[in-house]
mmCIF file of C-alpha atoms and ligand atoms in Angstrom:
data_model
loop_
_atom_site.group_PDB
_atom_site.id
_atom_site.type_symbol
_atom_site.label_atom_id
_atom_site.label_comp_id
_atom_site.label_asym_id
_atom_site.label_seq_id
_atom_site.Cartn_x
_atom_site.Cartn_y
_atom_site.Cartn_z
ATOM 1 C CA UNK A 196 16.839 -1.665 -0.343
ATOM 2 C CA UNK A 197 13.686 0.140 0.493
ATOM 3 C CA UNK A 198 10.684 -0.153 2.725
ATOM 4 C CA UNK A 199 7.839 0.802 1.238
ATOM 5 C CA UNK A 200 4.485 1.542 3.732
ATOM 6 C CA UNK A 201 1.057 0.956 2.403
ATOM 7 C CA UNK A 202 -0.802 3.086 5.354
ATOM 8 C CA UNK A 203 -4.117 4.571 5.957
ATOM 9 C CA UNK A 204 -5.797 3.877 9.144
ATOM 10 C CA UNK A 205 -9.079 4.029 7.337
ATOM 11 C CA UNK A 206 -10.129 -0.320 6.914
ATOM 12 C CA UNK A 207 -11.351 -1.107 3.135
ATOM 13 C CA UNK A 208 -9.349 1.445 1.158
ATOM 14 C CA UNK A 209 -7.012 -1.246 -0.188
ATOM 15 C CA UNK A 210 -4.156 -1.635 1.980
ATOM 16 C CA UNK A 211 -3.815 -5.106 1.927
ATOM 17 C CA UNK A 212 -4.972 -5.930 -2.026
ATOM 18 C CA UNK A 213 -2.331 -3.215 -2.864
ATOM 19 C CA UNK A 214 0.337 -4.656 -0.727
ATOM 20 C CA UNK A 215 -0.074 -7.849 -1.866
ATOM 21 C CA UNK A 216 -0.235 -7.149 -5.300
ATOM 22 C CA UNK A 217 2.033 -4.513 -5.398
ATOM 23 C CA UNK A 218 4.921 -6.934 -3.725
ATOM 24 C CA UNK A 219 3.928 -9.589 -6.564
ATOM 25 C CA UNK A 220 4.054 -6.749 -9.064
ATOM 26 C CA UNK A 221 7.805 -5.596 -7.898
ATOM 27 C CA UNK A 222 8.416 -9.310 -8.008
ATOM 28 C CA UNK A 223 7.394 -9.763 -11.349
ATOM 29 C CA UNK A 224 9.796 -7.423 -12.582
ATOM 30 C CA UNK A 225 12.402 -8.939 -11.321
ATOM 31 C CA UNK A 226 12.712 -7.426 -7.307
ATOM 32 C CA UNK A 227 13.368 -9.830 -3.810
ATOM 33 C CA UNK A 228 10.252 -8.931 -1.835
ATOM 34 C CA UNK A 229 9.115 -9.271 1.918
ATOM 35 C CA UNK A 230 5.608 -8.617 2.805
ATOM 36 C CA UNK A 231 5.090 -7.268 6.536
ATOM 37 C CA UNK A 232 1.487 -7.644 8.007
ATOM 38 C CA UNK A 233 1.637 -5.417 10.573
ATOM 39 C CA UNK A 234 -2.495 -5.460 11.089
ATOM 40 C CA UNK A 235 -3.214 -7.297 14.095
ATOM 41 C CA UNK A 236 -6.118 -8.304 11.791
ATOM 42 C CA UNK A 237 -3.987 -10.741 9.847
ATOM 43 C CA UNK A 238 -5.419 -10.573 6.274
ATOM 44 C CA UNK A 239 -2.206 -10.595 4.595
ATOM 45 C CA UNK A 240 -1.601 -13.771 6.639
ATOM 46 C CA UNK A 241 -5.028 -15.192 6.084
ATOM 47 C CA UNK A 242 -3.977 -14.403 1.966
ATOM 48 C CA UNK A 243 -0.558 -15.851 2.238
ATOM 49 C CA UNK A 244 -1.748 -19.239 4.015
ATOM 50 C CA UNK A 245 -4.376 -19.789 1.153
ATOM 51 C CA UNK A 246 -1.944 -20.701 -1.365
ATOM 52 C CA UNK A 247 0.744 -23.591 -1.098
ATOM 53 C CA UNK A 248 3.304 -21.767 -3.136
ATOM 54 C CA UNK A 249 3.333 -18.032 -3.110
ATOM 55 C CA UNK A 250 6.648 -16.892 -4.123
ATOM 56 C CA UNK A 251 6.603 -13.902 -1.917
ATOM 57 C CA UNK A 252 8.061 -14.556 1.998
ATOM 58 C CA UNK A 253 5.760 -12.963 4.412
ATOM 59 C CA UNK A 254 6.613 -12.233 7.869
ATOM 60 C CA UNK A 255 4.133 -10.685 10.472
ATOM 61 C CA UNK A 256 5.014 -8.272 13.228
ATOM 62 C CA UNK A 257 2.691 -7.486 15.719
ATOM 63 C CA UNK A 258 4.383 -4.815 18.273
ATOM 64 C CA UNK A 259 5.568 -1.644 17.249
ATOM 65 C CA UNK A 260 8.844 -2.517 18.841
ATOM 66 C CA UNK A 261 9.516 -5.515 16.431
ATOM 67 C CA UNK A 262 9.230 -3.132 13.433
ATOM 68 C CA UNK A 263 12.654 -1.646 14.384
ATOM 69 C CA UNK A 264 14.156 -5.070 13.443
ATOM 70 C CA UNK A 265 13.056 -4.419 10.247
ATOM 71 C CA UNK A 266 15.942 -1.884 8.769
ATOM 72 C CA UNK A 267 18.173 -5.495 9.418
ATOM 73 C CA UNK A 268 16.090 -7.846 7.821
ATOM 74 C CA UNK A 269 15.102 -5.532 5.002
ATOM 75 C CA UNK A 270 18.853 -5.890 3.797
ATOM 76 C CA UNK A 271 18.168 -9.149 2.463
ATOM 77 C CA UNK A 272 15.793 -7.968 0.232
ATOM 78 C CA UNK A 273 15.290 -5.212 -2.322
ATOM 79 C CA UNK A 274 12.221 -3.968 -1.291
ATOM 80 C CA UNK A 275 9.958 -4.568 1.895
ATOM 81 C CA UNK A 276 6.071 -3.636 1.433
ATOM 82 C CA UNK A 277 4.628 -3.599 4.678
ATOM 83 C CA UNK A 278 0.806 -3.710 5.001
ATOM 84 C CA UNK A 279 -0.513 -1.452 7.294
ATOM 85 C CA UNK A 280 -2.977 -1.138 10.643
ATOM 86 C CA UNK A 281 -6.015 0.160 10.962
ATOM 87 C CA UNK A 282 -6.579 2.928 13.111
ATOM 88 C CA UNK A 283 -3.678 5.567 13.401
ATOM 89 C CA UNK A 284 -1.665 3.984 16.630
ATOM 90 C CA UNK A 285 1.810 3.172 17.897
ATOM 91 C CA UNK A 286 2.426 0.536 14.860
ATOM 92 C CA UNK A 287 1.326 2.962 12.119
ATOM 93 C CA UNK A 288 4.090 5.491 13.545
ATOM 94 C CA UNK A 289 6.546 2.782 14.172
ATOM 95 C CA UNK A 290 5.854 1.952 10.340
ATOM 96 C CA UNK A 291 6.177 5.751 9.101
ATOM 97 C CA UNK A 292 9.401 5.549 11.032
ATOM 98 C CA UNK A 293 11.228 2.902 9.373
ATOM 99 C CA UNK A 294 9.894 3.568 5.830
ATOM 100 C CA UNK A 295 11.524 5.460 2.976
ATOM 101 C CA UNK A 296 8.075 5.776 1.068
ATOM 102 C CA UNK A 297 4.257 5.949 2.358
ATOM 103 C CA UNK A 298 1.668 4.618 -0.194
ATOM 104 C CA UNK A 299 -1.489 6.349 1.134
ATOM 105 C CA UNK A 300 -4.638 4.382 -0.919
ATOM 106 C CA UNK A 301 -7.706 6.076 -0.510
ATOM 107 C CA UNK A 302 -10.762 5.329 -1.858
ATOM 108 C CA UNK A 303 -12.124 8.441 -4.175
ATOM 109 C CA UNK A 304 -14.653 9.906 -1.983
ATOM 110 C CA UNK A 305 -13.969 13.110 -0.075
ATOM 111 C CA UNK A 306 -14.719 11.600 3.028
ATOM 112 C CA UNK A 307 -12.159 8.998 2.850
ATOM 113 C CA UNK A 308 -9.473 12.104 1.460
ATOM 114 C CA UNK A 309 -10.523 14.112 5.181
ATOM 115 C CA UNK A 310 -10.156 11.000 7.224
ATOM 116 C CA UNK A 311 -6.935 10.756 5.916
ATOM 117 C CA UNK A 312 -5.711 14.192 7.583
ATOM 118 C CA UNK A 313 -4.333 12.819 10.832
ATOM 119 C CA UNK A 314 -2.096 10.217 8.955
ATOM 120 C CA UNK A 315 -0.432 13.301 6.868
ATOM 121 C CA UNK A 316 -0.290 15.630 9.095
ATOM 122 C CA UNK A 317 1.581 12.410 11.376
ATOM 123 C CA UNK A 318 3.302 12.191 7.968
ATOM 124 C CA UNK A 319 4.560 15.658 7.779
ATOM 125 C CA UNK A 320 5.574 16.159 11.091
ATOM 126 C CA UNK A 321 8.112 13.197 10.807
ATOM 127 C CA UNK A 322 9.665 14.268 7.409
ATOM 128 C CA UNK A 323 10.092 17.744 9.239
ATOM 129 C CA UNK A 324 12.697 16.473 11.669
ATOM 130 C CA UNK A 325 14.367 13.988 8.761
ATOM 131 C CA UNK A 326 14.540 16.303 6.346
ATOM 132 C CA UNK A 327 11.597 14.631 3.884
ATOM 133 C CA UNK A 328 11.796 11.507 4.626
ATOM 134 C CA UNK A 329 9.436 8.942 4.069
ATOM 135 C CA UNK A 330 8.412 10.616 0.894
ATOM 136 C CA UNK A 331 4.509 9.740 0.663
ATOM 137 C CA UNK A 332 1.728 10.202 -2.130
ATOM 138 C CA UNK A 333 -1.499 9.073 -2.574
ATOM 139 C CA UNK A 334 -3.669 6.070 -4.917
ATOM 140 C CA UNK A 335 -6.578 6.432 -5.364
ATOM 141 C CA UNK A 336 -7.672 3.072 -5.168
ATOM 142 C CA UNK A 337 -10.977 1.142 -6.125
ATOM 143 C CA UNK A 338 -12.240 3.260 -8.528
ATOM 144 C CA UNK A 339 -15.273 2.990 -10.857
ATOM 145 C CA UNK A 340 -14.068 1.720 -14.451
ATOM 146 C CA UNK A 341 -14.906 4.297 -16.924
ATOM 147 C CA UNK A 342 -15.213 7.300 -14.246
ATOM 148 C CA UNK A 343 -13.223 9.907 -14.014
ATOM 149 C CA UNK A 344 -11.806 11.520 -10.415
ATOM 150 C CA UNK A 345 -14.328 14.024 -9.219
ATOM 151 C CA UNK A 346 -13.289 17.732 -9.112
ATOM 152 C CA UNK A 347 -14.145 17.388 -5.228
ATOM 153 C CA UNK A 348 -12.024 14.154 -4.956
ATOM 154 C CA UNK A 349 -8.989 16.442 -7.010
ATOM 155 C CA UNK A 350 -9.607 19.254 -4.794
ATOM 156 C CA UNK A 351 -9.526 17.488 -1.344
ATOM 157 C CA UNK A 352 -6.315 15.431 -2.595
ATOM 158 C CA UNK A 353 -5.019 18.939 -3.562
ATOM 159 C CA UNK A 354 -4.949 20.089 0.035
ATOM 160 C CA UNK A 355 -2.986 17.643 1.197
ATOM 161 C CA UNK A 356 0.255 19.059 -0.862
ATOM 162 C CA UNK A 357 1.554 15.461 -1.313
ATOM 163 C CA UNK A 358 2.234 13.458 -5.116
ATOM 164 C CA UNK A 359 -1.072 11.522 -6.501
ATOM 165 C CA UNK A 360 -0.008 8.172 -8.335
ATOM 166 C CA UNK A 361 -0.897 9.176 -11.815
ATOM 167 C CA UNK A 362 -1.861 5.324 -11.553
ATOM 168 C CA UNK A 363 -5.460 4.528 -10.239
ATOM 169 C CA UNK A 364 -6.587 1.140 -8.954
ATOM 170 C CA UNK A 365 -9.931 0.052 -10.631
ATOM 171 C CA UNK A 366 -12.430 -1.618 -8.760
ATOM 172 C CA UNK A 367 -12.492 -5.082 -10.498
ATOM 173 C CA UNK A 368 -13.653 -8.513 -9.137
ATOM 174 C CA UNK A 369 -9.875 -10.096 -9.561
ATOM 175 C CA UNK A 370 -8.822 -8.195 -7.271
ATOM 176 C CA UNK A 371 -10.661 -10.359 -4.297
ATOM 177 C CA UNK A 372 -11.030 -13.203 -6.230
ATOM 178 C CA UNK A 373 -7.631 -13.893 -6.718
ATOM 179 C CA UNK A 374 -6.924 -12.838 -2.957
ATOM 180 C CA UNK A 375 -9.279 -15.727 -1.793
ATOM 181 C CA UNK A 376 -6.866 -18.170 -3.163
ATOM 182 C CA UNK A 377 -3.597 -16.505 -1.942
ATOM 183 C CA UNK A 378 -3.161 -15.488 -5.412
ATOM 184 C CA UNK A 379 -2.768 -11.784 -7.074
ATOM 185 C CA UNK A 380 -3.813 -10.141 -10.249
ATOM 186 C CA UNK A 381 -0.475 -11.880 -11.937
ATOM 187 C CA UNK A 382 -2.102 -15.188 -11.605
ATOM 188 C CA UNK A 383 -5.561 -14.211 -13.490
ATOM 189 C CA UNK A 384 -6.660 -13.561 -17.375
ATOM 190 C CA UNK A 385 -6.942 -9.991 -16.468
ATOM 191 C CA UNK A 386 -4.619 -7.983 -18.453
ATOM 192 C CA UNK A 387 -6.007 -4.478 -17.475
ATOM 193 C CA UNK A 388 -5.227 -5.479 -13.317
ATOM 194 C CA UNK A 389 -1.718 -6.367 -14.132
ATOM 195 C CA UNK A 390 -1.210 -3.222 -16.349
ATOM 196 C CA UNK A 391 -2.706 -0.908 -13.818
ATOM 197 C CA UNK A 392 -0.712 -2.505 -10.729
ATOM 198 C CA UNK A 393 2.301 -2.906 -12.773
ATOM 199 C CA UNK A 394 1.868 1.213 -13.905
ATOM 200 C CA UNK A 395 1.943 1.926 -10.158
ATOM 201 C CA UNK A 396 4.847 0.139 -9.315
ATOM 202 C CA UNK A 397 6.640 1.970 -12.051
ATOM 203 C CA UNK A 398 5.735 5.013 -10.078
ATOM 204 C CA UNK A 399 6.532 3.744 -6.742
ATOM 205 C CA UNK A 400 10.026 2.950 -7.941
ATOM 206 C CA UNK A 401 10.550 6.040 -9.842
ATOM 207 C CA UNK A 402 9.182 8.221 -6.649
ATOM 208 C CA UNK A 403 12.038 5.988 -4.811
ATOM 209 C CA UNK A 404 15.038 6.571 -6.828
HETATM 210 P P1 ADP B 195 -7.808 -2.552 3.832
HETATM 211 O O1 ADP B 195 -6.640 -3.464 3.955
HETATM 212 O O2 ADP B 195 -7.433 -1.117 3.655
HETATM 213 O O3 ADP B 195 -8.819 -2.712 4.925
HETATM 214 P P2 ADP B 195 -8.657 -4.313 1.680
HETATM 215 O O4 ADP B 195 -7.579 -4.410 0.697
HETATM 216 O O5 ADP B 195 -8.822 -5.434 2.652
HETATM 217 O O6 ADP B 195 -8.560 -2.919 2.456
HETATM 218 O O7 ADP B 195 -10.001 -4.082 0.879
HETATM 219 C C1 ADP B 195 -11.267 -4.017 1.542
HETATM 220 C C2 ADP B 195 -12.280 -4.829 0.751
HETATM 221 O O8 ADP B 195 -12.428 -4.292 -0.553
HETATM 222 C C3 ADP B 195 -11.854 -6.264 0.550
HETATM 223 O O9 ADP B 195 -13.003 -7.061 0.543
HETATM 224 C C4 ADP B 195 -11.196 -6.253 -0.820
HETATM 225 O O10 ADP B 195 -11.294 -7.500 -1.464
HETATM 226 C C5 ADP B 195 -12.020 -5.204 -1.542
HETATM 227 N N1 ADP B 195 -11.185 -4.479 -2.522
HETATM 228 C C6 ADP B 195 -10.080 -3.745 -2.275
HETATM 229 N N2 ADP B 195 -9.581 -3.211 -3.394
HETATM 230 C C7 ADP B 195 -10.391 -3.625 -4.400
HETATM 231 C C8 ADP B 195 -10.425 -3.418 -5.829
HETATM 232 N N3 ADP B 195 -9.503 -2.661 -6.446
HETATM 233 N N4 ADP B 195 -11.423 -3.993 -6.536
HETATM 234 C C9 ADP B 195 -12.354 -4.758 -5.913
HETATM 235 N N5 ADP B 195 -12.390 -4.991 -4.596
HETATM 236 C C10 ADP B 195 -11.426 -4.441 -3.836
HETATM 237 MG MG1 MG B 196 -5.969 -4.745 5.437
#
């Protein structure tokens, strides 16, 4: 069992369309999966309730104190993928917490890579008194097909000292198209979504083990 965190308290670096596709993906290849929404937002609800027969449970937890429960009702599953808050708060630690791995997407600009600073140093400070735990790494998520990561994008990712998803989510239009009917990049003609999320659960689950 693991419980995977998709955090960044930056809003439209990909939280929830990794989350949801990245709990599909595990599913696909053959994992139980629970989706948290722990954004007060709601979007992985709002994505969940737009489709009659998504094979992935969802539960949503509002309060940091409810994400305790999780380490109990994660047993019944393989892996957990909790979709994270915006702005770095009480829930966002609570998540870090409880998690055995941080997925930190960030969108490949250096000003998304600095507003990310808090959230590692947060990061850091915990797996000090654990002993490294959650591991974390970034994704750099949403992409330009065809372009390649910036030197200042590599650099700023550098100084963080934390793994980099050899994986990159591409900006495509599947990715909200399929989330506006509940769906995910497994239930589209897009065969380049699928590999790319696939590739990065690979990664997730190799980082785990
Ligand atoms: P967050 O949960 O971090 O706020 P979202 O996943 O909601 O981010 O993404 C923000 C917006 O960008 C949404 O409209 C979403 O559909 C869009 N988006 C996210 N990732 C991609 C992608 N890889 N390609 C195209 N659009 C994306
Ligand atoms: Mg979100």
């Amino acid at each position: 069992m693991s419980i995977i965190s998709v955090l960044n308290p930056k809003g439209g670096s990909g939280k929830t369309t990794i989350s949801t596709n990245l709990a599909r993906s595990l599913h696909e290849l053959g994992h139980s999966v629970l989706i948290v929404d722990s954004d007060p937002q709601g979007s992985a609800r709002d994505w969940h309730a737009a489709s009659e027969d998504n094979p992935i449970e969802l539960v949503a937890l509002d309060r940091p104190n409810n994400v305790k429960t999780l380490a109990s009702m994660a047993a019944n599953y393989d892996h957990v993928v909790i979709d994270g808050a915006a702005k770095l708060e009480d829930m966002i630690a609570a998540c870090i917490k409880v998690s055995d791995f941080v997925l930190i997407p960030v969108q490949p600009s250096p000003y998304d890579i600095w507003a990310a600073s808090d959230l590692v140093e947060f990061i850091k400070a915990r797996q000090e008194v654990t002993d490294g735990s959650p591991r974390a790494g970034f994704v750099v998520s949403r992409i330009v097909e065809g372009t390649r990561l910036g030197s200042d994008v590599r650099t700023a990712l550098d100084d963080y000292a934390l793994p980099v998803c050899e994986t990159t989510i591409t900006q495509r239009q599947v990715y909200p198209q399929t989330a506006s009917e509940g769906l995910t990049v497994f239930d589209a003609d897009n065969a380049k979504a699928r590999a790319e999320t696939t590739a990065l659960s690979n990664e997730i689950l190799s980082m785990l083990a």
